[in-house]
Short mmCIF file of C-alpha atoms and ligand atoms in Angstrom, two decimals:
data_model
loop_
_atom_site.label_atom_id
_atom_site.label_comp_id
_atom_site.label_asym_id
_atom_site.label_seq_id
_atom_site.Cartn_x
_atom_site.Cartn_y
_atom_site.Cartn_z
CA MET H 1 -6.27 1.22 -20.69
CA ALA H 2 -7.57 4.76 -21.73
CA ARG H 3 -8.34 5.81 -18.11
CA GLU H 4 -4.57 5.73 -16.72
CA ARG H 5 -3.51 8.71 -15.98
CA ARG H 6 0.19 10.18 -15.45
CA GLY H 7 1.15 12.73 -12.53
CA ALA H 8 -1.39 14.31 -9.90
CA SER H 9 -3.68 17.14 -11.99
CA PRO H 10 -3.51 20.47 -10.09
CA LEU H 11 -7.10 19.34 -8.50
CA GLU H 12 -5.80 16.01 -6.87
CA LEU H 13 -2.70 18.82 -5.66
CA ALA H 14 -5.38 21.77 -4.14
CA VAL H 15 -7.31 18.17 -2.62
CA PHE H 16 -3.88 16.49 -0.36
CA ARG H 17 -2.51 20.30 0.51
CA GLU H 18 -6.04 20.70 2.35
CA ASP H 19 -6.95 17.43 3.08
CA VAL H 20 -2.65 18.04 5.27
CA VAL H 21 -4.06 21.45 6.22
CA ALA H 22 -7.88 21.16 7.50
CA GLY H 23 -5.49 17.42 8.62
CA LEU H 24 -2.39 19.28 10.43
CA SER H 25 -4.72 21.86 12.16
CA ARG H 26 -7.07 19.85 14.28
CA PRO H 27 -6.26 19.20 18.48
CA GLN H 28 -5.32 15.29 17.16
CA LYS H 29 -3.49 16.41 14.75
CA SER H 30 -4.16 13.44 11.55
CA LEU H 31 -3.41 12.69 8.18
CA PRO H 32 -5.45 9.93 5.73
CA PRO H 33 -4.32 6.89 4.98
CA LYS H 34 -5.05 7.47 1.40
CA TYR H 35 -1.86 9.64 0.92
CA PHE H 36 0.43 6.34 1.81
CA TYR H 37 0.51 5.52 -1.39
CA ASP H 38 2.64 7.64 -3.85
CA ALA H 39 5.22 5.51 -6.29
CA ALA H 40 8.15 4.37 -2.73
CA GLY H 41 4.38 4.46 -0.64
CA SER H 42 3.09 1.71 -2.59
CA ARG H 43 6.28 -0.50 -3.04
CA LEU H 44 7.08 -0.16 0.74
CA PHE H 45 3.03 -1.47 0.81
CA GLU H 46 3.57 -4.13 -1.14
CA ARG H 47 7.63 -5.01 1.22
CA ILE H 48 5.38 -5.01 4.12
CA CYS H 49 2.92 -7.82 2.70
CA ARG H 50 6.22 -10.11 2.23
CA LEU H 51 7.02 -9.01 5.89
CA ALA H 52 7.49 -12.56 8.07
CA GLU H 53 5.41 -10.87 11.12
CA TYR H 54 2.42 -9.09 8.09
CA TYR H 55 0.43 -12.14 8.38
CA VAL H 56 -1.95 -10.36 6.26
CA THR H 57 -1.29 -10.76 3.00
CA ARG H 58 -0.41 -14.80 3.84
CA ALA H 59 -3.71 -15.77 5.97
CA GLU H 60 -5.67 -13.84 2.64
CA LEU H 61 -3.65 -15.81 0.23
CA ALA H 62 -4.51 -19.41 1.99
CA LEU H 63 -7.99 -18.76 2.79
CA THR H 64 -8.49 -17.88 -0.86
CA ARG H 65 -6.70 -20.81 -2.40
CA GLN H 66 -8.28 -23.24 0.23
CA HIS H 67 -12.12 -21.87 -0.71
CA LEU H 68 -11.48 -21.00 -4.18
CA ALA H 69 -14.02 -23.19 -5.96
CA ALA H 70 -16.72 -21.85 -3.70
CA ILE H 71 -15.42 -18.29 -3.32
CA ALA H 72 -16.13 -18.55 -7.64
CA ARG H 73 -19.57 -20.38 -6.75
CA PHE H 74 -20.89 -17.06 -4.98
CA ALA H 75 -19.00 -14.52 -7.52
CA GLY H 76 -20.17 -16.87 -9.99
CA ARG H 77 -18.28 -17.03 -13.66
CA GLY H 78 -18.52 -13.85 -16.36
CA CYS H 79 -18.85 -11.78 -14.28
CA GLN H 80 -17.10 -7.89 -14.24
CA LEU H 81 -15.47 -7.51 -11.57
CA ILE H 82 -14.71 -4.96 -10.13
CA GLU H 83 -12.19 -4.14 -7.39
CA TYR H 84 -11.46 -1.55 -5.07
CA GLY H 85 -7.83 -0.36 -3.89
CA SER H 86 -6.21 -2.85 -6.03
CA GLY H 87 -2.64 -3.11 -6.19
CA GLU H 88 0.49 -5.64 -6.48
CA GLY H 89 -3.34 -8.00 -7.39
CA VAL H 90 -1.74 -11.32 -5.97
CA LYS H 91 -5.41 -12.24 -4.66
CA SER H 92 -6.45 -11.00 -7.35
CA ARG H 93 -5.38 -13.08 -9.38
CA LEU H 94 -6.45 -16.24 -8.79
CA LEU H 95 -10.06 -15.51 -8.66
CA ILE H 96 -9.38 -14.02 -12.25
CA ARG H 97 -8.31 -17.17 -13.63
CA ALA H 98 -11.64 -19.50 -11.47
CA LEU H 99 -14.36 -16.83 -11.98
CA ARG H 100 -12.25 -15.68 -15.38
CA PRO H 101 -15.07 -12.38 -15.67
CA ALA H 102 -16.10 -10.91 -19.04
CA VAL H 103 -13.99 -7.39 -17.60
CA TYR H 104 -11.67 -6.86 -15.25
CA VAL H 105 -11.85 -3.16 -13.79
CA PRO H 106 -9.38 -2.47 -10.88
CA ILE H 107 -9.56 0.62 -9.02
CA ASP H 108 -6.68 2.25 -6.93
CA ILE H 109 -6.19 5.55 -6.12
CA SER H 110 -2.08 4.87 -6.83
CA GLN H 111 -0.94 4.85 -10.40
CA ASP H 112 2.00 3.68 -10.80
CA ALA H 113 0.90 0.64 -8.54
CA LEU H 114 -2.07 0.60 -11.28
CA ARG H 115 -0.23 0.53 -13.98
CA ALA H 116 1.92 -1.88 -13.05
CA ALA H 117 -0.75 -4.54 -11.67
CA ALA H 118 -2.51 -3.29 -15.54
CA ARG H 119 1.02 -4.82 -17.55
CA GLY H 120 1.83 -8.07 -15.66
CA LEU H 121 -2.34 -8.72 -15.79
CA ALA H 122 -2.33 -7.72 -19.47
CA ARG H 123 1.01 -10.39 -20.27
CA GLU H 124 -0.34 -12.98 -17.68
CA PHE H 125 -4.03 -12.85 -19.45
CA PRO H 126 -3.88 -11.87 -22.28
CA TRP H 127 -7.64 -13.12 -23.31
CA LEU H 128 -8.51 -10.69 -20.23
CA ARG H 129 -10.23 -6.76 -20.75
CA VAL H 130 -8.85 -4.91 -18.23
CA ALA H 131 -10.50 -1.46 -17.67
CA PRO H 132 -8.15 0.15 -14.77
CA LEU H 133 -9.84 3.27 -13.08
CA ALA H 134 -7.19 6.02 -11.29
CA GLY H 135 -9.36 7.08 -8.98
CA ASP H 136 -10.34 7.57 -4.83
CA PHE H 137 -13.24 5.34 -3.93
CA SER H 138 -14.11 7.28 -1.48
CA ARG H 139 -15.35 10.28 -3.90
CA PRO H 140 -18.44 8.34 -6.12
CA LEU H 141 -16.75 6.73 -9.39
CA ASP H 142 -17.88 6.99 -12.84
CA ILE H 143 -16.85 2.89 -12.89
CA PRO H 144 -17.14 1.83 -16.90
CA VAL H 145 -19.28 -1.72 -16.53
CA ARG H 146 -21.20 -2.86 -19.22
CA ARG H 147 -25.44 -2.99 -17.62
CA GLY H 148 -27.05 -6.81 -18.83
CA THR H 149 -23.33 -8.84 -17.06
CA PRO H 150 -24.02 -9.18 -12.97
CA SER H 151 -21.40 -7.27 -11.50
CA VAL H 152 -19.36 -8.21 -8.39
CA VAL H 153 -17.18 -5.61 -6.05
CA TYR H 154 -13.37 -6.75 -4.55
CA PHE H 155 -12.20 -5.11 -1.71
CA PRO H 156 -9.97 -6.97 -0.15
CA GLY H 157 -6.92 -7.11 2.53
CA SER H 158 -8.50 -5.84 4.77
CA THR H 159 -8.37 -2.04 3.34
CA ILE H 160 -11.69 -1.45 4.15
CA GLY H 161 -10.32 -1.24 8.05
CA ASN H 162 -8.79 1.72 7.23
CA LEU H 163 -11.97 3.54 7.08
CA THR H 164 -13.71 4.69 10.39
CA THR H 165 -16.37 1.99 10.94
CA ASP H 166 -18.83 4.73 8.66
CA GLU H 167 -16.65 5.39 6.26
CA ALA H 168 -16.97 1.86 6.06
CA HIS H 169 -20.93 1.99 6.50
CA GLY H 170 -20.72 4.28 3.97
CA PHE H 171 -18.72 2.53 1.30
CA LEU H 172 -20.73 -0.83 2.07
CA SER H 173 -24.46 0.90 1.32
CA MET H 174 -21.84 3.29 -1.29
CA SER H 175 -20.90 -1.06 -3.00
CA ARG H 176 -24.76 -1.86 -3.21
CA GLY H 177 -25.31 0.75 -5.90
CA VAL H 178 -22.43 -1.01 -7.62
CA ALA H 179 -22.92 -4.23 -7.55
CA ALA H 180 -24.86 -6.54 -6.25
CA LYS H 181 -22.37 -8.93 -4.95
CA MET H 182 -19.09 -8.51 -3.28
CA LEU H 183 -16.61 -10.02 -1.34
CA VAL H 184 -14.25 -8.36 1.17
CA GLY H 185 -11.33 -9.08 3.39
CA VAL H 186 -11.48 -8.62 6.69
CA ASP H 187 -8.79 -8.70 9.46
CA LEU H 188 -10.35 -10.71 12.48
CA LYS H 189 -9.77 -9.76 16.33
CA LYS H 190 -6.87 -11.89 17.59
CA ASP H 191 -4.10 -11.96 20.19
CA PRO H 192 -3.21 -8.14 20.63
CA ALA H 193 0.69 -9.45 20.22
CA VAL H 194 0.22 -10.61 17.00
CA LEU H 195 -1.41 -7.55 16.22
CA HIS H 196 1.44 -5.37 17.92
CA ALA H 197 4.22 -7.33 15.73
CA ALA H 198 2.59 -6.87 12.70
CA TYR H 199 2.57 -3.58 12.92
CA ASN H 200 6.26 -2.65 14.30
CA ASP H 201 8.25 -5.03 12.53
CA LYS H 202 12.06 -5.71 13.01
CA ALA H 203 13.44 -4.50 9.61
CA GLY H 204 11.12 -1.54 10.67
CA VAL H 205 9.22 -1.45 6.62
CA THR H 206 6.44 -0.08 8.63
CA ALA H 207 8.71 2.24 9.85
CA ALA H 208 9.74 3.64 6.32
CA PHE H 209 5.68 3.61 5.60
CA ASN H 210 4.67 5.57 7.85
CA LEU H 211 7.65 8.69 7.91
CA ASN H 212 7.17 7.86 3.42
CA LEU H 213 4.17 10.80 3.99
CA LEU H 214 5.93 13.34 5.34
CA THR H 215 8.30 12.90 2.25
CA ARG H 216 5.27 13.23 0.48
CA ILE H 217 3.85 16.22 1.19
CA ASN H 218 7.55 17.98 1.56
CA ARG H 219 7.92 17.12 -2.81
CA GLU H 220 4.27 17.50 -3.70
CA LEU H 221 3.10 20.38 -1.59
CA GLY H 222 7.01 21.94 -0.62
CA ALA H 223 6.59 21.44 3.59
CA ASP H 224 9.43 21.65 5.34
CA PHE H 225 8.98 18.02 7.13
CA ASP H 226 12.44 16.55 8.61
CA PRO H 227 11.69 13.21 8.99
CA GLY H 228 14.20 12.54 11.35
CA ARG H 229 12.65 14.23 14.26
CA PHE H 230 9.93 12.44 14.14
CA ARG H 231 9.36 7.97 15.05
CA HIS H 232 6.63 5.83 13.72
CA TYR H 233 4.23 4.30 16.49
CA ALA H 234 1.95 1.52 16.13
CA PHE H 235 -0.37 0.01 19.34
CA TYR H 236 -3.24 -2.09 19.55
CA ASN H 237 -6.80 -0.04 20.82
CA PRO H 238 -8.77 -2.73 22.14
CA ALA H 239 -11.55 -0.50 23.09
CA ALA H 240 -11.75 1.13 19.82
CA GLY H 241 -9.97 -2.59 18.30
CA ARG H 242 -7.89 -1.02 15.67
CA ILE H 243 -4.10 -0.66 15.19
CA GLU H 244 -3.91 2.88 14.98
CA MET H 245 -0.33 4.81 13.69
CA HIS H 246 1.14 7.86 14.95
CA LEU H 247 4.13 9.94 13.52
CA ILE H 248 5.23 10.89 17.61
CA ALA H 249 7.59 14.39 17.11
CA LEU H 250 10.47 13.87 19.24
CA GLU H 251 11.09 17.57 20.52
CA LYS H 252 9.38 20.46 20.16
CA HIS H 253 9.44 22.51 16.52
CA SER H 254 7.11 23.55 14.33
CA VAL H 255 7.18 23.27 10.10
CA ARG H 256 5.63 24.87 7.43
CA LEU H 257 3.11 24.27 4.50
CA GLY H 258 3.23 27.83 2.07
CA ARG H 259 2.41 30.61 4.61
CA HIS H 260 0.99 27.86 7.31
CA ARG H 261 3.14 26.82 10.06
CA PHE H 262 2.38 24.39 12.39
CA ARG H 263 3.90 23.25 15.95
CA PHE H 264 4.87 20.72 17.62
CA ALA H 265 5.18 19.29 21.13
CA ALA H 266 7.39 17.01 22.03
CA GLY H 267 5.87 13.39 22.48
CA GLU H 268 2.94 15.47 20.09
CA THR H 269 1.81 12.87 17.23
CA ILE H 270 0.40 12.71 13.53
CA HIS H 271 -2.23 9.45 13.59
CA THR H 272 -1.76 8.09 10.12
CA GLU H 273 -3.65 6.03 10.50
CA ASN H 274 -6.49 3.89 12.07
CA SER H 275 -6.71 -0.17 11.21
CA CYS H 276 -9.73 -2.23 12.48
CA LYS H 277 -9.87 -5.46 13.57
CA TYR H 278 -13.76 -6.51 13.85
CA SER H 279 -14.88 -9.92 14.73
CA PRO H 280 -17.36 -12.09 12.24
CA ALA H 281 -20.00 -11.57 14.17
CA GLU H 282 -19.22 -6.93 14.94
CA PHE H 283 -18.56 -7.52 10.24
CA GLY H 284 -21.44 -9.36 9.76
CA ALA H 285 -23.60 -6.78 11.80
CA LEU H 286 -22.36 -3.90 9.79
CA ALA H 287 -23.23 -5.29 6.94
CA ALA H 288 -26.57 -5.99 7.60
CA LYS H 289 -26.65 -2.08 8.82
CA ALA H 290 -25.40 -1.77 4.88
CA GLY H 291 -28.11 -3.26 3.95
CA PHE H 292 -26.55 -6.99 3.03
CA ARG H 293 -29.00 -9.44 3.26
CA GLY H 294 -26.62 -13.39 3.18
CA THR H 295 -23.50 -13.62 4.53
CA LYS H 296 -20.62 -15.93 3.62
CA THR H 297 -18.19 -16.14 5.70
CA TRP H 298 -14.58 -17.97 4.93
CA THR H 299 -11.57 -17.87 6.83
CA ASP H 300 -8.15 -19.27 6.96
CA ARG H 301 -7.05 -22.54 9.07
CA ARG H 302 -5.49 -19.97 11.80
CA GLY H 303 -8.75 -18.04 11.93
CA LEU H 304 -6.76 -14.35 11.78
CA PHE H 305 -9.19 -13.26 8.19
CA ALA H 306 -12.09 -13.54 6.80
CA LEU H 307 -13.83 -13.55 3.13
CA PHE H 308 -17.05 -12.20 3.53
CA GLY H 309 -19.83 -12.89 0.74
CA LEU H 310 -22.35 -10.62 0.51
CA THR H 311 -25.47 -10.68 -1.09
CA ALA H 312 -27.67 -7.55 -1.76
N1 LIG O 1 -5.67 -5.10 -2.46
C1 LIG O 1 -4.55 -5.03 -2.35
C2 LIG O 1 -3.43 -3.87 -1.73
C3 LIG O 1 -4.32 -3.47 0.01
S1 LIG O 1 -2.45 -1.85 0.10
C4 LIG O 1 -4.08 -6.58 -1.26
O1 LIG O 1 -5.01 -6.90 -0.73
O2 LIG O 1 -2.81 -6.63 -0.93
C5 LIG O 1 -4.52 -0.64 -0.23
C6 LIG O 1 -4.36 -0.46 -0.89
O3 LIG O 1 -6.11 0.83 -1.74
C7 LIG O 1 -3.41 0.62 -2.00
O4 LIG O 1 -2.92 0.13 -3.72
C8 LIG O 1 -3.96 1.74 -2.51
O5 LIG O 1 -3.56 2.71 -2.44
C9 LIG O 1 -5.23 1.48 -2.11
N2 LIG O 1 -6.45 3.08 -1.93
C10 LIG O 1 -5.97 3.15 -0.37
N3 LIG O 1 -7.57 4.57 0.06
C11 LIG O 1 -7.56 4.23 -1.20
C12 LIG O 1 -9.29 5.52 -2.08
N4 LIG O 1 -9.49 6.03 -1.10
N5 LIG O 1 -8.99 5.44 -3.29
C13 LIG O 1 -7.88 4.89 -3.98
N6 LIG O 1 -7.86 3.58 -3.41
C14 LIG O 1 -7.57 3.30 -2.64
C1 LIG O 2 -3.55 -1.94 3.04
N1 LIG O 2 -3.57 -1.90 5.02
C2 LIG O 2 -4.96 -2.98 5.51
C3 LIG O 2 -2.88 -2.13 5.07
C4 LIG O 2 -3.48 -2.20 7.20
O1 LIG O 2 -3.11 -3.50 7.36
O2 LIG O 2 -4.38 -1.18 7.30
C5 LIG O 2 -2.29 -0.94 5.91
C6 LIG O 2 -0.94 -0.93 6.66
N2 LIG O 2 -0.52 -0.46 7.33
C7 LIG O 2 0.50 -0.87 8.44
N3 LIG O 2 0.74 -2.04 7.24
C8 LIG O 2 -0.05 -1.53 6.53
#
């Protein structure tokens, strides 16, 4: 576990600050969703995964259980399994059991989630070599894999949906250089009412997840956001095929971050996340454009979610 670190480095904080200042300076204010995942954000996301309305995790778990033998045949036993955005690693456990990988490399920007998951895995699979890597997959990473053993990239959870189409294309092309095979979890287009409920849960956990971003910016960057002056706002944008999450200012006010002052009109929003939903054909076309040829698709019985097996 040599590659684990504790706390953000001065450089990471400087990049975070730059991203926040740039995002809040745009005409449509925005913040990158990767910053949701501090320790509190990762815990809130784990609660989201267990909500009745958030079908995503259950659908992917169900399809992975249902098609595990075929998925394992596709990936191959004894491979080096590299997982981007590994989080809690609930589905990873199924794959690890079926594949018995030579090494498992969970990669996550959330050091707390990564550390907790790696500890749990070491207890549960004493035979498994776990090499966690704390890092941002939107930048080049030095992944500790051996030559000679095939690598498989696993990117579950529909985290790819949080990237724009251009970013997803770039990510898939980059992954092609890391491994010849890839397993990607993709949330499918469906009844907008189902989508709406999943991102507007009754218990308000998604709202707390969204608002936590402001609390994190206050704590780590010394801003003076008042989260009480914002409300969670999520809706399905059918033209773009995505859920958009925003934080909407309830009244006119301004926020300070160092020497910067950001003015908010009443009703103005900060766009905090896109969660793109694909049809199988749309995702197949995106993968083909990124240079993957073979495409296998496994879905759950209700057709809510798909796992794509891509071959470079
Ligand atoms: N794979 C898990 C978790 C999905 S949540 C599942 O399927 O349930 C998204 C995960 O990706 C979080 O753990 C978050 O910390 C991580 N993440 C988000 N953006 C990231 C980035 N740019 N680099 C690395 N990890 C990222
Ligand atoms: C991690 N990601 C795929 C989640 C999603 O559904 O887009 C994050 C999330 N945002 C709100 N709820 C869950």
